[in-house]
mmCIF file with all atom_site columns, C-alpha atoms in Angstrom:
data_model
loop_
_atom_site.group_PDB
_atom_site.id
_atom_site.type_symbol
_atom_site.label_atom_id
_atom_site.label_alt_id
_atom_site.label_comp_id
_atom_site.label_asym_id
_atom_site.label_entity_id
_atom_site.label_seq_id
_atom_site.pdbx_PDB_ins_code
_atom_site.Cartn_x
_atom_site.Cartn_y
_atom_site.Cartn_z
_atom_site.occupancy
_atom_site.B_iso_or_equiv
_atom_site.pdbx_formal_charge
_atom_site.auth_seq_id
_atom_site.auth_comp_id
_atom_site.auth_asym_id
_atom_site.auth_atom_id
_atom_site.pdbx_PDB_model_num
ATOM 1   C CA . SER A 1 1   ? -17.296 25.942 133.902 1.00 74.00 ? 1   SER A CA 1
ATOM 2   C CA . ALA A 1 2   ? -14.102 24.502 132.345 1.00 83.00 ? 2   ALA A CA 1
ATOM 3   C CA . VAL A 1 3   ? -12.333 21.312 133.673 1.00 89.00 ? 3   VAL A CA 1
ATOM 4   C CA . ILE A 1 4   ? -8.491  21.586 133.188 1.00 94.00 ? 4   ILE A CA 1
ATOM 5   C CA . SER A 1 5   ? -5.886  18.844 133.716 1.00 95.00 ? 5   SER A CA 1
ATOM 6   C CA . GLN A 1 6   ? -2.146  19.022 133.772 1.00 97.00 ? 6   GLN A CA 1
ATOM 7   C CA . LYS A 1 7   ? 0.700   16.532 133.482 1.00 97.00 ? 7   LYS A CA 1
ATOM 8   C CA . PRO A 1 8   ? 2.859   15.894 135.088 1.00 97.00 ? 8   PRO A CA 1
ATOM 9   C CA . SER A 1 9   ? 1.312   16.921 138.549 1.00 95.00 ? 9   SER A CA 1
ATOM 10  C CA . ARG A 1 10  ? 4.995   17.122 139.948 1.00 95.00 ? 10  ARG A CA 1
ATOM 11  C CA . ASP A 1 11  ? 8.437   16.507 138.795 1.00 97.00 ? 11  ASP A CA 1
ATOM 12  C CA . ILE A 1 12  ? 12.052  16.685 140.033 1.00 97.00 ? 12  ILE A CA 1
ATOM 13  C CA . CYS A 1 13  ? 14.453  17.527 137.484 1.00 96.00 ? 13  CYS A CA 1
ATOM 14  C CA . GLN A 1 14  ? 18.280  17.921 137.031 1.00 97.00 ? 14  GLN A CA 1
ATOM 15  C CA . ARG A 1 15  ? 19.664  21.308 136.312 1.00 97.00 ? 15  ARG A CA 1
ATOM 16  C CA . GLY A 1 16  ? 20.264  21.819 132.466 1.00 97.00 ? 16  GLY A CA 1
ATOM 17  C CA . THR A 1 17  ? 17.476  19.693 131.302 1.00 97.00 ? 17  THR A CA 1
ATOM 18  C CA . SER A 1 18  ? 14.018  20.564 130.065 1.00 97.00 ? 18  SER A CA 1
ATOM 19  C CA . LEU A 1 19  ? 10.442  19.643 131.051 1.00 98.00 ? 19  LEU A CA 1
ATOM 20  C CA . THR A 1 20  ? 7.333   19.722 128.972 1.00 98.00 ? 20  THR A CA 1
ATOM 21  C CA . ILE A 1 21  ? 3.956   20.265 130.833 1.00 98.00 ? 21  ILE A CA 1
ATOM 22  C CA . GLN A 1 22  ? 0.934   19.543 129.047 1.00 98.00 ? 22  GLN A CA 1
ATOM 23  C CA . CYS A 1 23  ? -2.545  21.010 129.607 1.00 97.00 ? 23  CYS A CA 1
ATOM 24  C CA . GLN A 1 24  ? -5.834  19.681 128.587 1.00 97.00 ? 24  GLN A CA 1
ATOM 25  C CA . VAL A 1 25  ? -9.337  21.337 128.651 1.00 94.00 ? 25  VAL A CA 1
ATOM 26  C CA . ASP A 1 26  ? -12.708 19.896 128.447 1.00 93.00 ? 26  ASP A CA 1
ATOM 27  C CA . SER A 1 27  ? -14.071 22.456 126.035 1.00 90.00 ? 27  SER A CA 1
ATOM 28  C CA . GLN A 1 28  ? -12.858 24.520 123.351 1.00 90.00 ? 28  GLN A CA 1
ATOM 29  C CA . VAL A 1 29  ? -11.422 27.807 124.252 1.00 88.00 ? 29  VAL A CA 1
ATOM 30  C CA . THR A 1 30  ? -9.703  30.495 122.157 1.00 85.00 ? 30  THR A CA 1
ATOM 31  C CA . MET A 1 31  ? -6.954  31.571 124.689 1.00 85.00 ? 31  MET A CA 1
ATOM 32  C CA . MET A 1 32  ? -5.130  29.507 127.074 1.00 92.00 ? 32  MET A CA 1
ATOM 33  C CA . PHE A 1 33  ? -2.770  31.163 129.583 1.00 95.00 ? 33  PHE A CA 1
ATOM 34  C CA . TRP A 1 34  ? 0.434   29.762 131.440 1.00 97.00 ? 34  TRP A CA 1
ATOM 35  C CA . TYR A 1 35  ? 1.153   31.253 134.904 1.00 96.00 ? 35  TYR A CA 1
ATOM 36  C CA . ARG A 1 36  ? 4.239   30.742 137.296 1.00 96.00 ? 36  ARG A CA 1
ATOM 37  C CA . GLN A 1 37  ? 3.976   30.783 140.876 1.00 93.00 ? 37  GLN A CA 1
ATOM 38  C CA . GLN A 1 38  ? 7.079   30.944 142.897 1.00 90.00 ? 38  GLN A CA 1
ATOM 39  C CA . PRO A 1 39  ? 7.157   29.787 146.341 1.00 83.00 ? 39  PRO A CA 1
ATOM 40  C CA . GLY A 1 40  ? 5.046   31.926 148.608 1.00 79.00 ? 40  GLY A CA 1
ATOM 41  C CA . GLN A 1 41  ? 4.360   34.352 145.814 1.00 84.00 ? 41  GLN A CA 1
ATOM 42  C CA . SER A 1 42  ? 1.331   34.898 143.878 1.00 85.00 ? 42  SER A CA 1
ATOM 43  C CA . LEU A 1 43  ? 0.629   34.130 140.274 1.00 91.00 ? 43  LEU A CA 1
ATOM 44  C CA . THR A 1 44  ? 2.650   35.702 137.327 1.00 93.00 ? 44  THR A CA 1
ATOM 45  C CA . LEU A 1 45  ? 1.534   35.351 133.751 1.00 94.00 ? 45  LEU A CA 1
ATOM 46  C CA . ILE A 1 46  ? 4.161   33.876 131.508 1.00 96.00 ? 46  ILE A CA 1
ATOM 47  C CA . ALA A 1 47  ? 2.276   33.783 128.091 1.00 96.00 ? 47  ALA A CA 1
ATOM 48  C CA . THR A 1 48  ? -0.916  33.857 126.384 1.00 94.00 ? 48  THR A CA 1
ATOM 49  C CA . ALA A 1 49  ? -1.068  30.762 124.185 1.00 92.00 ? 49  ALA A CA 1
ATOM 50  C CA . ASN A 1 50  ? -3.383  31.552 120.957 1.00 84.00 ? 50  ASN A CA 1
ATOM 51  C CA . GLN A 1 51  ? -4.404  28.740 118.660 1.00 82.00 ? 51  GLN A CA 1
ATOM 52  C CA . GLY A 1 52  ? -3.085  29.061 115.309 1.00 80.00 ? 52  GLY A CA 1
ATOM 53  C CA . SER A 1 53  ? -0.573  31.790 116.018 1.00 82.00 ? 53  SER A CA 1
ATOM 54  C CA . GLU A 1 54  ? 2.695   32.184 118.205 1.00 87.00 ? 54  GLU A CA 1
ATOM 55  C CA . ALA A 1 55  ? 2.255   32.815 121.880 1.00 92.00 ? 55  ALA A CA 1
ATOM 56  C CA . THR A 1 56  ? 2.428   36.053 123.313 1.00 92.00 ? 56  THR A CA 1
ATOM 57  C CA . TYR A 1 57  ? 4.835   36.400 126.199 1.00 95.00 ? 57  TYR A CA 1
ATOM 58  C CA . GLU A 1 58  ? 4.859   38.800 128.984 1.00 93.00 ? 58  GLU A CA 1
ATOM 59  C CA . SER A 1 59  ? 7.883   40.931 129.968 1.00 92.00 ? 59  SER A CA 1
ATOM 60  C CA . GLY A 1 60  ? 10.633  38.928 131.473 1.00 94.00 ? 60  GLY A CA 1
ATOM 61  C CA . PHE A 1 61  ? 9.865   35.695 129.638 1.00 96.00 ? 61  PHE A CA 1
ATOM 62  C CA . VAL A 1 62  ? 11.120  34.549 126.274 1.00 95.00 ? 62  VAL A CA 1
ATOM 63  C CA . ILE A 1 63  ? 10.327  32.011 123.893 1.00 96.00 ? 63  ILE A CA 1
ATOM 64  C CA . ASP A 1 64  ? 13.751  30.338 123.932 1.00 96.00 ? 64  ASP A CA 1
ATOM 65  C CA . LYS A 1 65  ? 13.087  29.451 127.770 1.00 97.00 ? 65  LYS A CA 1
ATOM 66  C CA . PHE A 1 66  ? 9.422   28.808 127.537 1.00 97.00 ? 66  PHE A CA 1
ATOM 67  C CA . PRO A 1 67  ? 8.485   27.373 124.305 1.00 96.00 ? 67  PRO A CA 1
ATOM 68  C CA . ILE A 1 68  ? 4.820   26.926 124.065 1.00 96.00 ? 68  ILE A CA 1
ATOM 69  C CA . SER A 1 69  ? 2.490   24.750 121.516 1.00 94.00 ? 69  SER A CA 1
ATOM 70  C CA . ARG A 1 70  ? -0.946  25.131 120.887 1.00 93.00 ? 70  ARG A CA 1
ATOM 71  C CA . PRO A 1 71  ? -2.083  22.585 118.357 1.00 92.00 ? 71  PRO A CA 1
ATOM 72  C CA . ASN A 1 72  ? -5.776  22.845 118.870 1.00 91.00 ? 72  ASN A CA 1
ATOM 73  C CA . LEU A 1 73  ? -8.434  24.389 120.850 1.00 91.00 ? 73  LEU A CA 1
ATOM 74  C CA . THR A 1 74  ? -8.461  22.186 123.916 1.00 93.00 ? 74  THR A CA 1
ATOM 75  C CA . PHE A 1 75  ? -4.740  21.593 124.486 1.00 95.00 ? 75  PHE A CA 1
ATOM 76  C CA . SER A 1 76  ? -1.376  23.383 125.135 1.00 96.00 ? 76  SER A CA 1
ATOM 77  C CA . THR A 1 77  ? 2.067   22.547 126.388 1.00 96.00 ? 77  THR A CA 1
ATOM 78  C CA . LEU A 1 78  ? 4.740   24.579 128.176 1.00 97.00 ? 78  LEU A CA 1
ATOM 79  C CA . THR A 1 79  ? 8.504   23.566 128.051 1.00 98.00 ? 79  THR A CA 1
ATOM 80  C CA . VAL A 1 80  ? 10.614  24.860 130.597 1.00 98.00 ? 80  VAL A CA 1
ATOM 81  C CA . SER A 1 81  ? 14.101  24.682 128.909 1.00 97.00 ? 81  SER A CA 1
ATOM 82  C CA . ASN A 1 82  ? 17.735  24.465 130.404 1.00 97.00 ? 82  ASN A CA 1
ATOM 83  C CA . MET A 1 83  ? 16.289  24.540 133.893 1.00 97.00 ? 83  MET A CA 1
ATOM 84  C CA . SER A 1 84  ? 18.160  25.995 136.844 1.00 96.00 ? 84  SER A CA 1
ATOM 85  C CA . PRO A 1 85  ? 17.021  25.902 140.698 1.00 96.00 ? 85  PRO A CA 1
ATOM 86  C CA . GLU A 1 86  ? 15.387  29.317 140.041 1.00 95.00 ? 86  GLU A CA 1
ATOM 87  C CA . ASP A 1 87  ? 12.845  27.621 137.831 1.00 96.00 ? 87  ASP A CA 1
ATOM 88  C CA . SER A 1 88  ? 11.432  25.559 140.786 1.00 96.00 ? 88  SER A CA 1
ATOM 89  C CA . SER A 1 89  ? 7.819   26.940 140.759 1.00 95.00 ? 89  SER A CA 1
ATOM 90  C CA . ILE A 1 90  ? 4.293   25.760 140.233 1.00 95.00 ? 90  ILE A CA 1
ATOM 91  C CA . TYR A 1 91  ? 3.312   26.099 136.710 1.00 97.00 ? 91  TYR A CA 1
ATOM 92  C CA . LEU A 1 92  ? -0.529  26.768 136.154 1.00 97.00 ? 92  LEU A CA 1
ATOM 93  C CA . CYS A 1 93  ? -2.374  26.380 133.011 1.00 96.00 ? 93  CYS A CA 1
ATOM 94  C CA . SER A 1 94  ? -5.558  28.751 132.743 1.00 95.00 ? 94  SER A CA 1
ATOM 95  C CA . VAL A 1 95  ? -8.657  29.341 130.449 1.00 92.00 ? 95  VAL A CA 1
ATOM 96  C CA . VAL A 1 96  ? -11.185 32.037 130.466 1.00 84.00 ? 96  VAL A CA 1
ATOM 97  C CA . GLY A 1 97  ? -14.836 30.871 130.024 1.00 72.00 ? 97  GLY A CA 1
ATOM 98  C CA . SER A 1 98  ? -18.372 32.363 130.334 1.00 60.00 ? 98  SER A CA 1
ATOM 99  C CA . THR A 1 99  ? -20.361 31.686 133.486 1.00 52.00 ? 99  THR A CA 1
ATOM 100 C CA . SER A 1 100 ? -23.849 32.041 133.230 1.00 48.00 ? 100 SER A CA 1
ATOM 101 C CA . GLY A 1 101 ? -25.057 35.512 134.501 1.00 49.00 ? 101 GLY A CA 1
ATOM 102 C CA . GLU A 1 102 ? -21.642 36.460 135.777 1.00 51.00 ? 102 GLU A CA 1
ATOM 103 C CA . GLY A 1 103 ? -19.547 37.323 132.645 1.00 54.00 ? 103 GLY A CA 1
ATOM 104 C CA . ASP A 1 104 ? -15.997 35.792 131.999 1.00 67.00 ? 104 ASP A CA 1
ATOM 105 C CA . GLU A 1 105 ? -14.484 33.746 134.857 1.00 77.00 ? 105 GLU A CA 1
ATOM 106 C CA . GLN A 1 106 ? -10.878 32.479 134.665 1.00 85.00 ? 106 GLN A CA 1
ATOM 107 C CA . PHE A 1 107 ? -10.267 28.915 135.467 1.00 90.00 ? 107 PHE A CA 1
ATOM 108 C CA . PHE A 1 108 ? -7.091  27.179 136.524 1.00 93.00 ? 108 PHE A CA 1
ATOM 109 C CA . GLY A 1 109 ? -5.649  23.790 136.278 1.00 94.00 ? 109 GLY A CA 1
ATOM 110 C CA . PRO A 1 110 ? -4.286  21.903 139.338 1.00 94.00 ? 110 PRO A CA 1
ATOM 111 C CA . GLY A 1 111 ? -0.766  22.950 138.683 1.00 95.00 ? 111 GLY A CA 1
ATOM 112 C CA . THR A 1 112 ? 2.550   21.466 138.017 1.00 96.00 ? 112 THR A CA 1
ATOM 113 C CA . ARG A 1 113 ? 5.040   21.422 141.045 1.00 95.00 ? 113 ARG A CA 1
ATOM 114 C CA . LEU A 1 114 ? 8.305   21.740 139.623 1.00 96.00 ? 114 LEU A CA 1
ATOM 115 C CA . THR A 1 115 ? 11.643  21.281 141.654 1.00 96.00 ? 115 THR A CA 1
ATOM 116 C CA . VAL A 1 116 ? 14.998  21.668 139.964 1.00 96.00 ? 116 VAL A CA 1
ATOM 117 C CA . LEU A 1 117 ? 18.000  20.234 141.646 1.00 95.00 ? 117 LEU A CA 1
ATOM 118 C CA . LYS B 2 1   ? 0.338   51.854 138.400 1.00 74.00 ? 1   LYS B CA 1
ATOM 119 C CA . ASN B 2 2   ? -2.160  48.846 138.570 1.00 76.00 ? 2   ASN B CA 1
ATOM 120 C CA . GLN B 2 3   ? -1.713  47.085 141.797 1.00 90.00 ? 3   GLN B CA 1
ATOM 121 C CA . VAL B 2 4   ? -3.579  44.771 144.154 1.00 94.00 ? 4   VAL B CA 1
ATOM 122 C CA . GLU B 2 5   ? -2.670  44.572 147.697 1.00 94.00 ? 5   GLU B CA 1
ATOM 123 C CA . GLN B 2 6   ? -4.096  42.160 150.277 1.00 96.00 ? 6   GLN B CA 1
ATOM 124 C CA . SER B 2 7   ? -3.884  42.348 153.994 1.00 96.00 ? 7   SER B CA 1
ATOM 125 C CA . PRO B 2 8   ? -3.031  40.509 156.241 1.00 95.00 ? 8   PRO B CA 1
ATOM 126 C CA . GLN B 2 9   ? -0.335  38.682 154.774 1.00 93.00 ? 9   GLN B CA 1
ATOM 127 C CA . SER B 2 10  ? -1.070  35.586 157.168 1.00 95.00 ? 10  SER B CA 1
ATOM 128 C CA . LEU B 2 11  ? -3.722  34.831 159.629 1.00 96.00 ? 11  LEU B CA 1
ATOM 129 C CA . ILE B 2 12  ? -4.347  32.152 162.328 1.00 97.00 ? 12  ILE B CA 1
ATOM 130 C CA . ILE B 2 13  ? -7.800  31.781 163.616 1.00 96.00 ? 13  ILE B CA 1
ATOM 131 C CA . LEU B 2 14  ? -9.588  28.913 165.978 1.00 97.00 ? 14  LEU B CA 1
ATOM 132 C CA . GLU B 2 15  ? -12.069 26.555 164.164 1.00 97.00 ? 15  GLU B CA 1
ATOM 133 C CA . GLY B 2 16  ? -15.583 28.059 164.325 1.00 97.00 ? 16  GLY B CA 1
ATOM 134 C CA . LYS B 2 17  ? -14.489 31.777 164.359 1.00 97.00 ? 17  LYS B CA 1
ATOM 135 C CA . ASN B 2 18  ? -14.978 34.251 161.677 1.00 97.00 ? 18  ASN B CA 1
ATOM 136 C CA . CYS B 2 19  ? -12.581 36.297 159.858 1.00 97.00 ? 19  CYS B CA 1
ATOM 137 C CA . THR B 2 20  ? -12.272 38.941 157.135 1.00 98.00 ? 20  THR B CA 1
ATOM 138 C CA . LEU B 2 21  ? -9.521  39.412 154.631 1.00 98.00 ? 21  LEU B CA 1
ATOM 139 C CA . GLN B 2 22  ? -8.869  42.760 152.777 1.00 98.00 ? 22  GLN B CA 1
ATOM 140 C CA . CYS B 2 23  ? -8.157  43.669 149.321 1.00 97.00 ? 23  CYS B CA 1
ATOM 141 C CA . ASN B 2 24  ? -7.151  47.338 147.895 1.00 97.00 ? 24  ASN B CA 1
ATOM 142 C CA . TYR B 2 25  ? -6.692  47.795 144.345 1.00 95.00 ? 25  TYR B CA 1
ATOM 143 C CA . THR B 2 26  ? -5.776  50.634 142.017 1.00 92.00 ? 26  THR B CA 1
ATOM 144 C CA . VAL B 2 27  ? -6.547  48.915 138.750 1.00 85.00 ? 27  VAL B CA 1
ATOM 145 C CA . SER B 2 28  ? -8.286  50.942 136.243 1.00 83.00 ? 28  SER B CA 1
ATOM 146 C CA . PRO B 2 29  ? -10.515 50.763 134.302 1.00 84.00 ? 29  PRO B CA 1
ATOM 147 C CA . PHE B 2 30  ? -12.130 48.266 136.502 1.00 86.00 ? 30  PHE B CA 1
ATOM 148 C CA . SER B 2 31  ? -13.881 45.189 134.788 1.00 86.00 ? 31  SER B CA 1
ATOM 149 C CA . ASN B 2 32  ? -14.305 42.716 137.763 1.00 90.00 ? 32  ASN B CA 1
ATOM 150 C CA . LEU B 2 33  ? -12.831 41.334 141.073 1.00 94.00 ? 33  LEU B CA 1
ATOM 151 C CA . ARG B 2 34  ? -12.640 37.879 142.069 1.00 94.00 ? 34  ARG B CA 1
ATOM 152 C CA . TRP B 2 35  ? -11.623 36.000 144.978 1.00 96.00 ? 35  TRP B CA 1
ATOM 153 C CA . TYR B 2 36  ? -9.860  32.547 144.803 1.00 96.00 ? 36  TYR B CA 1
ATOM 154 C CA . LYS B 2 37  ? -9.146  29.907 147.247 1.00 96.00 ? 37  LYS B CA 1
ATOM 155 C CA . GLN B 2 38  ? -5.850  27.992 146.599 1.00 94.00 ? 38  GLN B CA 1
ATOM 156 C CA . ASP B 2 39  ? -5.146  24.759 148.657 1.00 92.00 ? 39  ASP B CA 1
ATOM 157 C CA . THR B 2 40  ? -1.304  24.196 148.943 1.00 86.00 ? 40  THR B CA 1
ATOM 158 C CA . GLY B 2 41  ? -0.190  22.568 145.755 1.00 81.00 ? 41  GLY B CA 1
ATOM 159 C CA . ARG B 2 42  ? -3.264  22.965 143.889 1.00 87.00 ? 42  ARG B CA 1
ATOM 160 C CA . GLY B 2 43  ? -4.521  25.542 141.515 1.00 90.00 ? 43  GLY B CA 1
ATOM 161 C CA . PRO B 2 44  ? -6.826  28.460 142.517 1.00 93.00 ? 44  PRO B CA 1
ATOM 162 C CA . VAL B 2 45  ? -10.473 27.678 142.537 1.00 93.00 ? 45  VAL B CA 1
ATOM 163 C CA . SER B 2 46  ? -13.053 30.690 142.012 1.00 92.00 ? 46  SER B CA 1
ATOM 164 C CA . LEU B 2 47  ? -15.164 31.629 145.254 1.00 95.00 ? 47  LEU B CA 1
ATOM 165 C CA . THR B 2 48  ? -16.862 34.820 143.990 1.00 93.00 ? 48  THR B CA 1
ATOM 166 C CA . ILE B 2 49  ? -16.786 37.240 141.091 1.00 90.00 ? 49  ILE B CA 1
ATOM 167 C CA . MET B 2 50  ? -18.137 40.786 141.159 1.00 92.00 ? 50  MET B CA 1
ATOM 168 C CA . THR B 2 51  ? -18.858 43.597 138.652 1.00 89.00 ? 51  THR B CA 1
ATOM 169 C CA . PHE B 2 52  ? -18.735 47.306 139.162 1.00 84.00 ? 52  PHE B CA 1
ATOM 170 C CA . SER B 2 53  ? -22.447 47.330 140.181 1.00 87.00 ? 53  SER B CA 1
ATOM 171 C CA . GLU B 2 54  ? -22.351 44.536 142.647 1.00 89.00 ? 54  GLU B CA 1
ATOM 172 C CA . ASN B 2 55  ? -21.317 45.237 146.383 1.00 92.00 ? 55  ASN B CA 1
ATOM 173 C CA . THR B 2 56  ? -22.066 41.831 147.966 1.00 95.00 ? 56  THR B CA 1
ATOM 174 C CA . LYS B 2 57  ? -21.741 38.332 146.724 1.00 94.00 ? 57  LYS B CA 1
ATOM 175 C CA . SER B 2 58  ? -22.083 35.062 148.793 1.00 95.00 ? 58  SER B CA 1
ATOM 176 C CA . ASN B 2 59  ? -21.055 31.633 148.303 1.00 94.00 ? 59  ASN B CA 1
ATOM 177 C CA . GLY B 2 60  ? -21.883 29.399 151.194 1.00 96.00 ? 60  GLY B CA 1
ATOM 178 C CA . ARG B 2 61  ? -19.784 30.574 154.121 1.00 97.00 ? 61  ARG B CA 1
ATOM 179 C CA . TYR B 2 62  ? -17.826 33.114 152.071 1.00 97.00 ? 62  TYR B CA 1
ATOM 180 C CA . THR B 2 63  ? -19.142 36.564 151.507 1.00 97.00 ? 63  THR B CA 1
ATOM 181 C CA . ALA B 2 64  ? -17.303 39.213 149.389 1.00 97.00 ? 64  ALA B CA 1
ATOM 182 C CA . THR B 2 65  ? -17.980 42.994 149.382 1.00 97.00 ? 65  THR B CA 1
ATOM 183 C CA . LEU B 2 66  ? -16.852 45.421 146.902 1.00 96.00 ? 66  LEU B CA 1
ATOM 184 C CA . ASP B 2 67  ? -16.828 49.174 147.329 1.00 94.00 ? 67  ASP B CA 1
ATOM 185 C CA . ALA B 2 68  ? -15.986 50.559 144.046 1.00 90.00 ? 68  ALA B CA 1
ATOM 186 C CA . ASP B 2 69  ? -15.406 54.247 145.040 1.00 91.00 ? 69  ASP B CA 1
ATOM 187 C CA . THR B 2 70  ? -12.809 53.263 147.841 1.00 94.00 ? 70  THR B CA 1
ATOM 188 C CA . LYS B 2 71  ? -11.479 50.302 145.504 1.00 94.00 ? 71  LYS B CA 1
ATOM 189 C CA . GLN B 2 72  ? -11.716 47.942 148.424 1.00 96.00 ? 72  GLN B CA 1
ATOM 190 C CA . SER B 2 73  ? -12.780 44.395 148.784 1.00 97.00 ? 73  SER B CA 1
ATOM 191 C CA . SER B 2 74  ? -13.259 42.152 151.599 1.00 98.00 ? 74  SER B CA 1
ATOM 192 C CA . LEU B 2 75  ? -13.819 38.387 151.882 1.00 98.00 ? 75  LEU B CA 1
ATOM 193 C CA . HIS B 2 76  ? -15.528 37.404 155.159 1.00 98.00 ? 76  HIS B CA 1
ATOM 194 C CA . ILE B 2 77  ? -15.488 33.828 156.247 1.00 98.00 ? 77  ILE B CA 1
ATOM 195 C CA . THR B 2 78  ? -18.254 32.619 158.600 1.00 97.00 ? 78  THR B CA 1
ATOM 196 C CA . ALA B 2 79  ? -17.756 29.565 161.109 1.00 97.00 ? 79  ALA B CA 1
ATOM 197 C CA . SER B 2 80  ? -14.424 28.649 159.772 1.00 97.00 ? 80  SER B CA 1
ATOM 198 C CA . GLN B 2 81  ? -13.572 25.059 159.334 1.00 97.00 ? 81  GLN B CA 1
ATOM 199 C CA . LEU B 2 82  ? -10.134 23.214 159.333 1.00 97.00 ? 82  LEU B CA 1
ATOM 200 C CA . SER B 2 83  ? -10.580 22.820 155.362 1.00 96.00 ? 83  SER B CA 1
ATOM 201 C CA . ASP B 2 84  ? -10.524 26.585 155.010 1.00 97.00 ? 84  ASP B CA 1
ATOM 202 C CA . SER B 2 85  ? -6.988  26.642 155.437 1.00 97.00 ? 85  SER B CA 1
ATOM 203 C CA . ALA B 2 86  ? -5.561  27.925 152.280 1.00 96.00 ? 86  ALA B CA 1
ATOM 204 C CA . SER B 2 87  ? -4.255  30.884 150.522 1.00 96.00 ? 87  SER B CA 1
ATOM 205 C CA . TYR B 2 88  ? -6.982  33.507 149.417 1.00 97.00 ? 88  TYR B CA 1
ATOM 206 C CA . ILE B 2 89  ? -6.082  35.668 146.256 1.00 96.00 ? 89  ILE B CA 1
ATOM 207 C CA . CYS B 2 90  ? -7.733  38.702 145.064 1.00 96.00 ? 90  CYS B CA 1
ATOM 208 C CA . VAL B 2 91  ? -7.715  39.138 141.650 1.00 94.00 ? 91  VAL B CA 1
ATOM 209 C CA . VAL B 2 92  ? -8.723  42.264 139.729 1.00 93.00 ? 92  VAL B CA 1
ATOM 210 C CA . SER B 2 93  ? -9.368  42.750 135.935 1.00 89.00 ? 93  SER B CA 1
ATOM 211 C CA . ALA B 2 94  ? -8.988  45.706 133.737 1.00 83.00 ? 94  ALA B CA 1
ATOM 212 C CA . SER B 2 95  ? -9.897  45.921 130.096 1.00 74.00 ? 95  SER B CA 1
ATOM 213 C CA . PHE B 2 96  ? -6.823  43.948 128.959 1.00 74.00 ? 96  PHE B CA 1
ATOM 214 C CA . LYS B 2 97  ? -5.269  43.038 132.106 1.00 81.00 ? 97  LYS B CA 1
ATOM 215 C CA . THR B 2 98  ? -5.381  40.810 135.152 1.00 87.00 ? 98  THR B CA 1
ATOM 216 C CA . ILE B 2 99  ? -3.734  41.643 138.250 1.00 90.00 ? 99  ILE B CA 1
ATOM 217 C CA . PHE B 2 100 ? -3.102  39.227 141.234 1.00 93.00 ? 100 PHE B CA 1
ATOM 218 C CA . GLY B 2 101 ? -2.761  40.001 144.806 1.00 93.00 ? 101 GLY B CA 1
ATOM 219 C CA . ALA B 2 102 ? -0.103  38.187 146.544 1.00 92.00 ? 102 ALA B CA 1
ATOM 220 C CA . GLY B 2 103 ? -2.689  36.564 148.905 1.00 94.00 ? 103 GLY B CA 1
ATOM 221 C CA . THR B 2 104 ? -3.538  35.999 152.473 1.00 96.00 ? 104 THR B CA 1
ATOM 222 C CA . ARG B 2 105 ? -2.500  32.700 154.179 1.00 95.00 ? 105 ARG B CA 1
ATOM 223 C CA . LEU B 2 106 ? -5.139  31.695 156.425 1.00 97.00 ? 106 LEU B CA 1
ATOM 224 C CA . PHE B 2 107 ? -4.429  28.919 158.845 1.00 96.00 ? 107 PHE B CA 1
ATOM 225 C CA . VAL B 2 108 ? -7.409  27.399 161.065 1.00 97.00 ? 108 VAL B CA 1
ATOM 226 C CA . LYS B 2 109 ? -6.544  25.659 163.993 1.00 96.00 ? 109 LYS B CA 1
ATOM 227 C CA . ALA B 2 110 ? -8.541  22.887 165.878 1.00 95.00 ? 110 ALA B CA 1
#
């Protein structure tokens, strides 16, 4: 299994500011994923962070709004830029790892709860 | 269109009772199906993972079933505890896509 930590665990931010969320994994992984979970909703994939190349963004998400860094195989950051109240969500980091006998399994970090005023 | 639908949307049960959560999917080609438990304000934690050939998988008081023919899965919780109060998310993976259900919100009352 993979152990994932995120910083900060929560934050309250003012409209128009930016917040950078950090994700640290205890093992080297090729791909890291960033999800958003709006209140009462399920998870929506924002982008896939690949080490050594630009992140791949899903429809509806753009690099200017959600820039991502992936400096090495155990770390990634997601920045939420020029925030508005609509960005209030839980942001989750995720990786895929192999579970013995069960193939690939997806592991999630504890999430960062963001509130934008 | 690839979809994962869960029912009920929410459920309230008394402590000690059993319950069953449903997941129907139209994801193709099917790779695997996973059930996650998500406590409020936390990230999802895996309960079970099943491939095409598996039709039952247990993890303690949690038992998941899969019918690949009808594209249905269920999660059965036995002898519920207060700590089972959480959202339960069904996740279905195709070759290059992972589809998340909206989840069932379970409340276990004393």
